[in-house]
Amino acid sequence: MWPNFCKLHVLCVVLAVIAILALVHNFYQLENLNDEGLKWLIEDDDPQPSSQVTKIPRKLYCGYEHQVLSKREQREEESLFAAIQWPNPPEEKIPFLRSTDPSRSSFVILNSHARFKVGDQLEVLIHVKDYEGQPKQYGGDYFQARIHSAHLKAGAIGRVVDYQNGSYKVYFTLLWPGEVMVSVSLVHPSEGIQVLQRLREERPDRVYFKSLFKSGRISETTVCNVCLPGGSPVCNFTDLYTGEPWFCYKPSKLSCSTRINHYKGGYQKGLLTSEESHFFQSDVNIKVPISSSGPDTIIVRALEPAEMDNVERFQSRNAFPSGYYYQDEWQPRTQWIRHFNKSSDITECLQGKLIYLFGDSTIRQWFEYLTAYLPDLVEMNLSSPKNVGPFMSVDPKHNILLQFHCHGPPHSTFPVEVYIRRLRNIRRSVVRLLDRSPKTRVVIRTANAQELGPESDCSSGLNAVVPGCVLTRSIGQVVCDGNMNTDDEAAAADI
């Protein structure tokens, strides 16, 4: 009996050791994502030990100067910086009178009298002049261009090419038949963009946050941010897992552990010099239409049935634009989407699903719309702040859970290094999520430009374009995996 018991005991010990080794191996596999389709995201494919990494000199952005990147991450970052490189004026300071004047600049439709059909390419040439009426000899202006048909509630954006000599060409794909109008607007002159780039590098704290520290009857509020200037004592709330830095000025009477909340503080004002402020004047050189020196409309004929196949055959994931509006509905060109016209159809689609929404007010509107439109979806009272949340709605009948969490203002005003690092950590998290739950669908919505007002140095349209470019390029490989999508519908909707 005892020999058998000993044999059984030894066997159990061996099986336990094997199970522990298997568990450790699985954790290792999860952390390193050894699946061939996702391995590229966090591993270096260079045939050398993983400890051999390249240290890139960083600017002093609260720990980012010590960031250590692998060979692959270094190549990726260099590629991203090359993609968002913006042409600078030839001189560091350009007088206002020599800056771009939208009232004297113009555009012309090339071959405006040609016979166009759906699927053809339309070309528009922009000529830029300064306030003295002289043609500019350099580029770097930020233009937005679109084609639209008001009676059809249709619109699409164009691709702007900067020749860096004061001339720009815009390429449009004609996507619907009928009368089509061309519109071009100057969002920022190149001289203003030069100022915005300086602010991004030198004043990353111009959007600031606050935290409340409280213990008993004593409470203090201090400023928080990724970077905090000066030599005052700070509380270090850097995330231990991701390494993302976050700091608050230390309260004078309380310890760092007494922090109880976090919220947006506001925008730093008065950052522009009197000369620089001339480049940010509403109705003068911010989001101002450019007039046409000739016809601004063309007629596009519909395709014959035999021509339809030829157009559809060339639709690909890299098609530009990726979609357009027609009859006030978004029409994607790179993938099929379903339109819901009844609340019952939406409920059927969401039945048995958990939906998590993370974002600012533009994402909160989705939560508010679905909660109001779906009759069985009821919002729970979480006693949360009105615009911040978190919010939650449930539909027990159809087993639907909808949650919203606010991430605060996007970090579009911070140096691009901060944004790239954030995206790199988000990307890793998403890949781990997809590895654990392959049926999860992740949708990332790119930023949309907003109305530009007195605080245009903070809410600049450029601050939406640059992060948007970084976002789509940095997650492009994950998009190809099929479980993640980017939505740039907002870009076409805004303009």
C-alpha positions as semicolon CSV with decimal commas, in nm:
position;residue;x (nm);y (nm);z (nm)
1;M;0,000;0,000;0,000
2;W;0,274;0,250;0,100
3;P;0,482;0,195;-0,216
4;N;0,172;0,270;-0,425
5;F;0,100;0,578;-0,215
6;C;0,457;0,702;-0,260
7;K;0,435;0,647;-0,634
8;L;0,108;0,840;-0,643
9;H;0,259;1,118;-0,433
10;V;0,561;1,149;-0,663
11;L;0,332;1,152;-0,968
12;C;0,122;1,434;-0,818
13;V;0,434;1,638;-0,743
14;V;0,561;1,593;-1,099
15;L;0,224;1,693;-1,245
16;A;0,215;2,000;-1,019
17;V;0,561;2,107;-1,132
18;I;0,463;2,060;-1,497
19;A;0,146;2,267;-1,442
20;I;0,343;2,548;-1,281
21;L;0,596;2,548;-1,565
22;A;0,313;2,554;-1,820
23;L;0,147;2,845;-1,638
24;V;0,472;3,042;-1,626
25;H;0,527;2,968;-1,994
26;N;0,177;3,091;-2,080
27;F;0,232;3,416;-1,891
28;Y;0,559;3,457;-2,077
29;Q;0,382;3,395;-2,406
30;L;0,115;3,650;-2,319
31;E;0,362;3,917;-2,221
32;N;0,580;3,863;-2,529
33;L;0,292;3,799;-2,770
34;N;0,476;3,531;-2,963
35;D;0,198;3,500;-3,216
36;E;0,368;3,567;-3,548
37;G;0,096;3,806;-3,662
38;L;0,145;4,035;-3,360
39;K;0,505;3,973;-3,260
40;W;0,630;4,282;-3,443
41;L;0,451;4,511;-3,201
42;I;0,674;4,472;-2,898
43;E;0,968;4,256;-3,002
44;D;1,274;4,348;-3,199
45;D;1,329;4,126;-3,502
46;D;1,699;4,205;-3,519
47;P;1,912;3,891;-3,472
48;Q;2,078;4,015;-3,153
49;P;2,013;3,987;-2,779
50;S;1,706;4,181;-2,662
51;S;1,923;4,368;-2,413
52;Q;2,098;4,549;-2,698
53;V;1,881;4,854;-2,751
54;T;1,944;5,198;-2,889
55;K;1,909;5,500;-2,666
56;I;1,776;5,800;-2,852
57;P;1,851;6,147;-2,713
58;R;1,522;6,290;-2,587
59;K;1,423;6,641;-2,499
60;L;1,363;6,712;-2,131
61;Y;1,001;6,601;-2,109
62;C;0,973;6,460;-1,757
63;G;1,155;6,134;-1,810
64;Y;1,116;6,109;-2,186
65;E;1,484;6,199;-2,229
66;H;1,565;5,865;-2,066
67;Q;1,336;5,665;-2,290
68;V;1,508;5,352;-2,421
69;L;1,380;5,218;-2,751
70;S;1,441;4,896;-2,935
71;K;1,575;4,901;-3,290
72;R;1,224;4,853;-3,428
73;E;1,075;5,125;-3,208
74;Q;1,354;5,361;-3,309
75;R;1,285;5,301;-3,679
76;E;0,913;5,344;-3,622
77;E;0,959;5,672;-3,435
78;E;1,191;5,812;-3,701
79;S;0,935;5,716;-3,966
80;L;0,657;5,889;-3,772
81;F;0,857;6,209;-3,733
82;A;0,936;6,205;-4,104
83;A;0,566;6,163;-4,185
84;I;0,460;6,467;-3,980
85;Q;0,748;6,692;-4,079
86;W;0,602;7,031;-4,167
87;P;0,782;7,283;-4,394
88;N;0,908;7,587;-4,208
89;P;0,932;7,945;-4,340
90;P;1,282;8,040;-4,463
91;E;1,328;8,282;-4,173
92;E;1,267;8,239;-3,802
93;K;1,047;8,550;-3,782
94;I;0,837;8,665;-4,077
95;P;0,667;9,009;-4,066
96;F;0,288;8,991;-4,071
97;L;0,263;9,177;-4,404
98;R;0,468;8,901;-4,570
99;S;0,249;8,623;-4,431
100;T;-0,030;8,445;-4,616
101;D;-0,330;8,663;-4,701
102;P;-0,633;8,445;-4,782
103;S;-0,822;8,740;-4,933
104;R;-0,551;8,786;-5,200
105;S;-0,489;8,413;-5,254
106;S;-0,700;8,211;-5,496
107;F;-0,759;7,869;-5,648
108;V;-0,848;7,752;-5,997
109;I;-1,000;7,427;-6,121
110;L;-0,777;7,273;-6,388
111;N;-0,969;7,163;-6,697
112;S;-1,293;7,296;-6,551
113;H;-1,465;7,256;-6,888
114;A;-1,374;6,889;-6,924
115;R;-1,642;6,619;-6,913
116;F;-1,611;6,445;-6,577
117;K;-1,764;6,118;-6,461
118;V;-1,784;5,943;-6,126
119;G;-1,445;5,798;-6,038
120;D;-1,245;6,065;-6,223
121;Q;-0,983;6,277;-6,050
122;L;-1,028;6,652;-6,023
123;E;-0,724;6,877;-5,981
124;V;-0,726;7,224;-5,825
125;L;-0,431;7,466;-5,810
126;I;-0,391;7,712;-5,520
127;H;-0,186;8,032;-5,560
128;V;-0,084;8,207;-5,238
129;K;-0,005;8,576;-5,192
130;D;0,093;8,789;-4,892
131;Y;-0,070;9,108;-4,761
132;E;0,139;9,317;-4,999
133;G;-0,007;9,127;-5,292
134;Q;0,320;8,950;-5,369
135;P;0,328;8,576;-5,453
136;K;0,478;8,375;-5,169
137;Q;0,793;8,181;-5,250
138;Y;0,763;7,912;-4,981
139;G;0,497;7,673;-4,852
140;G;0,386;7,534;-4,518
141;D;0,033;7,676;-4,512
142;Y;-0,241;7,451;-4,376
143;F;-0,533;7,428;-4,619
144;Q;-0,851;7,224;-4,599
145;A;-1,024;7,147;-4,926
146;R;-1,348;6,970;-5,003
147;I;-1,600;6,899;-5,276
148;H;-1,968;6,911;-5,185
149;S;-2,321;6,918;-5,319
150;A;-2,562;7,087;-5,077
151;H;-2,881;6,953;-5,240
152;L;-2,747;6,598;-5,209
153;K;-2,603;6,653;-4,859
154;A;-2,278;6,514;-4,999
155;G;-1,918;6,600;-4,925
156;A;-1,562;6,465;-4,945
157;I;-1,215;6,594;-4,863
158;G;-0,923;6,640;-5,100
159;R;-0,553;6,560;-5,074
160;V;-0,335;6,874;-5,065
161;V;0,020;6,864;-5,207
162;D;0,259;7,143;-5,107
163;Y;0,511;7,237;-5,377
164;Q;0,688;7,460;-5,119
165;N;0,701;7,753;-5,359
166;G;0,373;7,926;-5,279
167;S;0,167;7,688;-5,495
168;Y;-0,040;7,389;-5,387
169;K;-0,232;7,128;-5,579
170;V;-0,543;6,952;-5,448
171;Y;-0,656;6,613;-5,577
172;F;-1,021;6,509;-5,546
173;T;-1,187;6,181;-5,636
174;L;-1,533;6,248;-5,783
175;L;-1,763;6,013;-5,594
176;W;-2,121;6,110;-5,690
177;P;-2,297;6,251;-5,997
178;G;-2,448;6,596;-6,040
179;E;-2,327;6,950;-5,975
180;V;-2,021;6,950;-5,749
181;M;-1,871;7,259;-5,585
182;V;-1,509;7,305;-5,474
183;S;-1,425;7,490;-5,152
184;V;-1,080;7,571;-5,012
185;S;-1,007;7,728;-4,671
186;L;-0,690;7,852;-4,506
187;V;-0,683;7,702;-4,157
188;H;-0,344;7,844;-4,055
189;P;-0,076;8,037;-4,243
190;S;0,270;7,883;-4,237
191;E;0,388;8,165;-4,012
192;G;0,122;8,073;-3,754
193;I;0,215;7,706;-3,773
194;Q;0,573;7,802;-3,693
195;V;0,443;7,958;-3,370
196;L;0,228;7,653;-3,291
197;Q;0,528;7,426;-3,328
198;R;0,725;7,642;-3,088
199;L;0,443;7,629;-2,832
200;R;0,420;7,252;-2,866
201;E;0,788;7,214;-2,786
202;E;0,834;7,492;-2,529
203;R;0,498;7,506;-2,349
204;P;0,355;7,154;-2,327
205;D;0,182;7,261;-2,005
206;R;-0,048;7,514;-2,173
207;V;-0,335;7,271;-2,111
208;Y;-0,317;7,197;-1,740
209;F;-0,496;6,980;-1,486
210;K;-0,561;6,986;-1,113
211;S;-0,602;6,745;-0,825
212;L;-0,766;6,782;-0,488
213;F;-0,580;6,660;-0,181
214;K;-0,788;6,618;0,134
215;S;-0,740;6,482;0,484
216;G;-0,998;6,556;0,751
217;R;-1,084;6,924;0,738
218;I;-0,771;7,019;0,547
219;S;-0,788;7,032;0,166
220;E;-0,553;7,171;-0,098
221;T;-0,564;7,191;-0,477
222;T;-0,252;7,179;-0,691
223;V;-0,167;7,183;-1,061
224;C;-0,083;6,853;-1,234
225;N;0,064;6,763;-1,571
226;V;0,300;6,542;-1,765
227;C;0,561;6,810;-1,710
228;L;0,579;7,067;-1,431
229;P;0,820;7,361;-1,464
230;G;1,023;7,497;-1,177
231;G;1,198;7,336;-0,885
232;S;0,903;7,306;-0,645
233;P;0,843;6,969;-0,470
234;V;0,617;6,736;-0,669
235;C;0,415;6,420;-0,614
236;N;0,516;6,151;-0,860
237;F;0,212;5,958;-0,986
238;T;0,395;5,792;-1,275
239;D;0,227;5,467;-1,376
240;L;0,448;5,184;-1,247
241;Y;0,334;4,942;-1,519
242;T;0,351;5,158;-1,834
243;G;0,603;5,417;-1,715
244;E;0,375;5,703;-1,825
245;P;0,480;6,010;-1,624
246;W;0,233;6,221;-1,428
247;F;0,312;6,477;-1,160
248;C;0,130;6,715;-0,925
249;Y;0,283;6,993;-0,722
250;K;0,306;6,870;-0,364
251;P;0,056;7,025;-0,121
252;S;0,215;7,239;0,145
253;K;0,037;7,069;0,438
254;L;-0,071;6,728;0,309
255;S;0,104;6,417;0,183
256;C;0,086;6,291;-0,174
257;S;-0,125;5,993;-0,065
258;T;-0,420;6,222;0,020
259;R;-0,509;6,293;-0,344
260;I;-0,878;6,216;-0,403
261;N;-0,961;6,337;-0,755
262;H;-0,834;6,469;-1,086
263;Y;-0,988;6,718;-1,328
264;K;-0,914;6,960;-1,608
265;G;-0,781;7,295;-1,490
266;G;-0,794;7,503;-1,808
267;Y;-0,574;7,668;-2,068
268;Q;-0,272;7,890;-2,017
269;K;-0,335;8,226;-2,183
270;G;-0,116;8,513;-2,293
271;L;0,148;8,286;-2,446
272;L;0,172;8,476;-2,775
273;T;0,374;8,790;-2,834
274;S;0,194;9,089;-2,988
275;E;0,355;9,012;-3,325
276;E;0,263;8,643;-3,308
277;S;-0,099;8,721;-3,224
278;H;-0,140;8,875;-3,570
279;F;-0,118;8,522;-3,718
280;F;-0,421;8,408;-3,516
281;Q;-0,703;8,645;-3,608
282;S;-1,055;8,513;-3,658
283;D;-1,204;8,604;-3,998
284;V;-0,861;8,728;-4,108
285;N;-0,628;8,429;-4,136
286;I;-0,788;8,147;-3,935
287;K;-1,030;7,913;-4,115
288;V;-1,094;8,168;-4,391
289;P;-1,231;8,066;-4,734
290;I;-1,014;8,112;-5,043
291;S;-1,195;8,252;-5,346
292;S;-1,183;8,097;-5,692
293;S;-1,033;8,284;-5,985
294;G;-1,268;8,097;-6,221
295;P;-1,561;7,853;-6,203
296;D;-1,590;7,673;-5,869
297;T;-1,837;7,407;-5,985
298;I;-1,831;7,120;-6,231
299;I;-2,087;6,871;-6,360
300;V;-2,020;6,500;-6,299
301;R;-2,209;6,238;-6,496
302;A;-2,318;5,906;-6,354
303;L;-2,147;5,584;-6,461
304;E;-2,294;5,341;-6,704
305;P;-2,355;4,988;-6,565
306;A;-2,054;4,852;-6,754
307;E;-1,830;5,117;-6,594
308;M;-1,928;5,043;-6,236
309;D;-1,712;4,730;-6,202
310;N;-1,399;4,916;-6,310
311;V;-1,444;5,175;-6,033
312;E;-1,524;4,926;-5,758
313;R;-1,227;4,709;-5,849
314;F;-0,985;4,982;-5,746
315;Q;-1,129;5,037;-5,397
316;S;-0,867;4,934;-5,143
317;R;-0,784;4,986;-4,778
318;N;-0,548;5,270;-4,875
319;A;-0,802;5,453;-5,093
320;F;-0,822;5,830;-5,039
321;P;-1,052;5,954;-4,915
322;S;-1,156;5,648;-4,715
323;G;-1,517;5,764;-4,731
324;Y;-1,755;6,049;-4,800
325;Y;-2,100;6,180;-4,711
326;Y;-2,396;6,123;-4,940
327;Q;-2,759;6,196;-4,847
328;D;-2,622;6,292;-4,505
329;E;-2,490;5,940;-4,443
330;W;-2,129;5,826;-4,423
331;Q;-2,031;5,606;-4,719
332;P;-1,702;5,419;-4,657
333;R;-1,493;5,323;-4,957
334;T;-1,260;5,077;-4,787
335;Q;-1,504;4,854;-4,599
336;W;-1,872;4,778;-4,571
337;I;-2,078;4,919;-4,286
338;R;-2,439;4,865;-4,193
339;H;-2,684;5,154;-4,156
340;F;-2,944;5,131;-3,879
341;N;-3,273;5,309;-3,935
342;K;-3,470;5,163;-3,643
343;S;-3,392;5,140;-3,274
344;S;-3,490;4,771;-3,278
345;D;-3,215;4,700;-3,531
346;I;-2,955;4,868;-3,308
347;T;-3,079;4,670;-3,008
348;E;-3,054;4,347;-3,205
349;C;-2,695;4,431;-3,307
350;L;-2,589;4,515;-2,950
351;Q;-2,771;4,229;-2,781
352;G;-2,546;4,034;-2,545
353;K;-2,259;4,284;-2,582
354;L;-2,051;4,501;-2,350
355;I;-1,970;4,840;-2,502
356;Y;-1,697;5,054;-2,346
357;L;-1,658;5,412;-2,467
358;F;-1,343;5,608;-2,380
359;G;-1,297;5,966;-2,498
360;D;-1,398;6,328;-2,471
361;S;-1,732;6,498;-2,540
362;T;-1,746;6,371;-2,899
363;I;-1,751;6,014;-2,767
364;R;-1,983;6,101;-2,477
365;Q;-2,239;6,206;-2,738
366;W;-2,252;5,845;-2,857
367;F;-2,340;5,735;-2,504
368;E;-2,610;6,003;-2,478
369;Y;-2,754;5,920;-2,819
370;L;-2,775;5,543;-2,764
371;T;-2,923;5,586;-2,415
372;A;-3,191;5,822;-2,547
373;Y;-3,265;5,629;-2,870
374;L;-3,287;5,273;-2,739
375;P;-3,611;5,236;-2,536
376;D;-3,489;4,953;-2,311
377;L;-3,150;5,106;-2,235
378;V;-3,172;5,280;-1,896
379;E;-2,900;5,502;-1,747
380;M;-2,795;5,420;-1,391
381;N;-2,745;5,703;-1,143
382;L;-2,377;5,695;-1,049
383;S;-2,384;6,050;-0,904
384;S;-2,111;6,144;-1,153
385;P;-2,032;6,498;-1,273
386;K;-2,256;6,596;-1,565
387;N;-1,999;6,616;-1,844
388;V;-1,722;6,398;-1,704
389;G;-1,884;6,077;-1,585
390;P;-1,828;5,789;-1,561
391;F;-2,172;5,691;-1,695
392;M;-2,340;5,353;-1,733
393;S;-2,659;5,234;-1,902
394;V;-2,801;4,881;-1,896
395;D;-3,064;4,681;-2,081
396;P;-3,129;4,364;-1,875
397;K;-3,385;4,240;-2,124
398;H;-3,132;4,222;-2,408
399;N;-2,820;4,184;-2,191
400;I;-2,656;4,512;-2,301
401;L;-2,410;4,710;-2,091
402;L;-2,293;5,054;-2,207
403;Q;-2,021;5,246;-2,020
404;F;-1,848;5,578;-2,079
405;H;-1,525;5,704;-1,925
406;C;-1,380;6,048;-1,999
407;H;-1,010;6,071;-2,081
408;G;-1,002;6,449;-2,056
409;P;-0,871;6,678;-2,330
410;P;-0,664;6,487;-2,589
411;H;-0,289;6,527;-2,544
412;S;-0,263;6,700;-2,880
413;T;-0,090;7,005;-2,732
414;F;0,198;6,801;-2,589
415;P;0,521;6,724;-2,777
416;V;0,478;6,440;-3,023
417;E;0,714;6,222;-2,816
418;V;0,449;6,211;-2,543
419;Y;0,177;6,111;-2,787
420;I;0,387;5,841;-2,953
421;R;0,472;5,683;-2,621
422;R;0,107;5,688;-2,513
423;L;0,005;5,523;-2,839
424;R;0,275;5,261;-2,803
425;N;0,140;5,159;-2,462
426;I;-0,221;5,169;-2,580
427;R;-0,129;4,954;-2,878
428;R;0,033;4,693;-2,656
429;S;-0,274;4,688;-2,432
430;V;-0,508;4,646;-2,727
431;V;-0,300;4,362;-2,868
432;R;-0,303;4,183;-2,532
433;L;-0,680;4,232;-2,520
434;L;-0,720;4,081;-2,866
435;D;-0,493;3,795;-2,768
436;R;-0,714;3,718;-2,467
437;S;-1,044;3,787;-2,642
438;P;-1,009;3,756;-3,021
439;K;-1,377;3,838;-3,082
440;T;-1,343;4,184;-2,929
441;R;-1,393;4,464;-3,178
442;V;-1,186;4,779;-3,116
443;V;-1,277;5,101;-3,297
444;I;-1,044;5,401;-3,269
445;R;-1,185;5,734;-3,375
446;T;-0,936;5,988;-3,506
447;A;-0,948;6,348;-3,387
448;N;-1,165;6,602;-3,561
449;A;-1,077;6,965;-3,615
450;Q;-1,289;7,209;-3,417
451;E;-1,401;7,567;-3,444
452;L;-1,106;7,798;-3,390
453;G;-1,155;8,085;-3,147
454;P;-0,947;8,306;-2,917
455;E;-0,763;8,003;-2,779
456;S;-0,664;7,880;-3,123
457;D;-0,309;7,827;-3,002
458;C;-0,454;7,544;-2,790
459;S;-0,741;7,422;-3,009
460;S;-0,556;7,452;-3,338
461;G;-0,671;7,232;-3,625
462;L;-0,306;7,135;-3,664
463;N;-0,328;6,975;-3,321
464;A;-0,583;6,733;-3,466
465;V;-0,401;6,662;-3,792
466;V;-0,057;6,575;-3,651
467;P;-0,178;6,326;-3,384
468;G;-0,422;6,182;-3,637
469;C;-0,138;6,106;-3,876
470;V;0,067;5,949;-3,595
471;L;-0,234;5,747;-3,480
472;T;-0,321;5,594;-3,816
473;R;0,041;5,511;-3,896
474;S;0,129;5,367;-3,556
475;I;-0,169;5,131;-3,539
476;G;-0,181;5,049;-3,909
477;Q;-0,047;4,697;-3,862
478;V;-0,310;4,619;-3,600
479;V;-0,583;4,747;-3,832
480;C;-0,470;4,491;-4,087
481;D;-0,528;4,220;-3,827
482;G;-0,900;4,274;-3,880
483;N;-1,010;4,335;-3,521
484;M;-0,943;4,707;-3,511
485;N;-1,074;4,991;-3,721
486;T;-0,999;5,361;-3,744
487;D;-1,277;5,607;-3,823
488;D;-1,183;5,929;-3,999
489;E;-1,545;6,020;-4,071
490;A;-1,504;6,326;-3,850
491;A;-1,254;6,484;-4,086
492;A;-1,504;6,492;-4,371
493;A;-1,791;6,596;-4,143
494;D;-1,609;6,894;-4,000
495;I;-1,520;7,061;-4,327
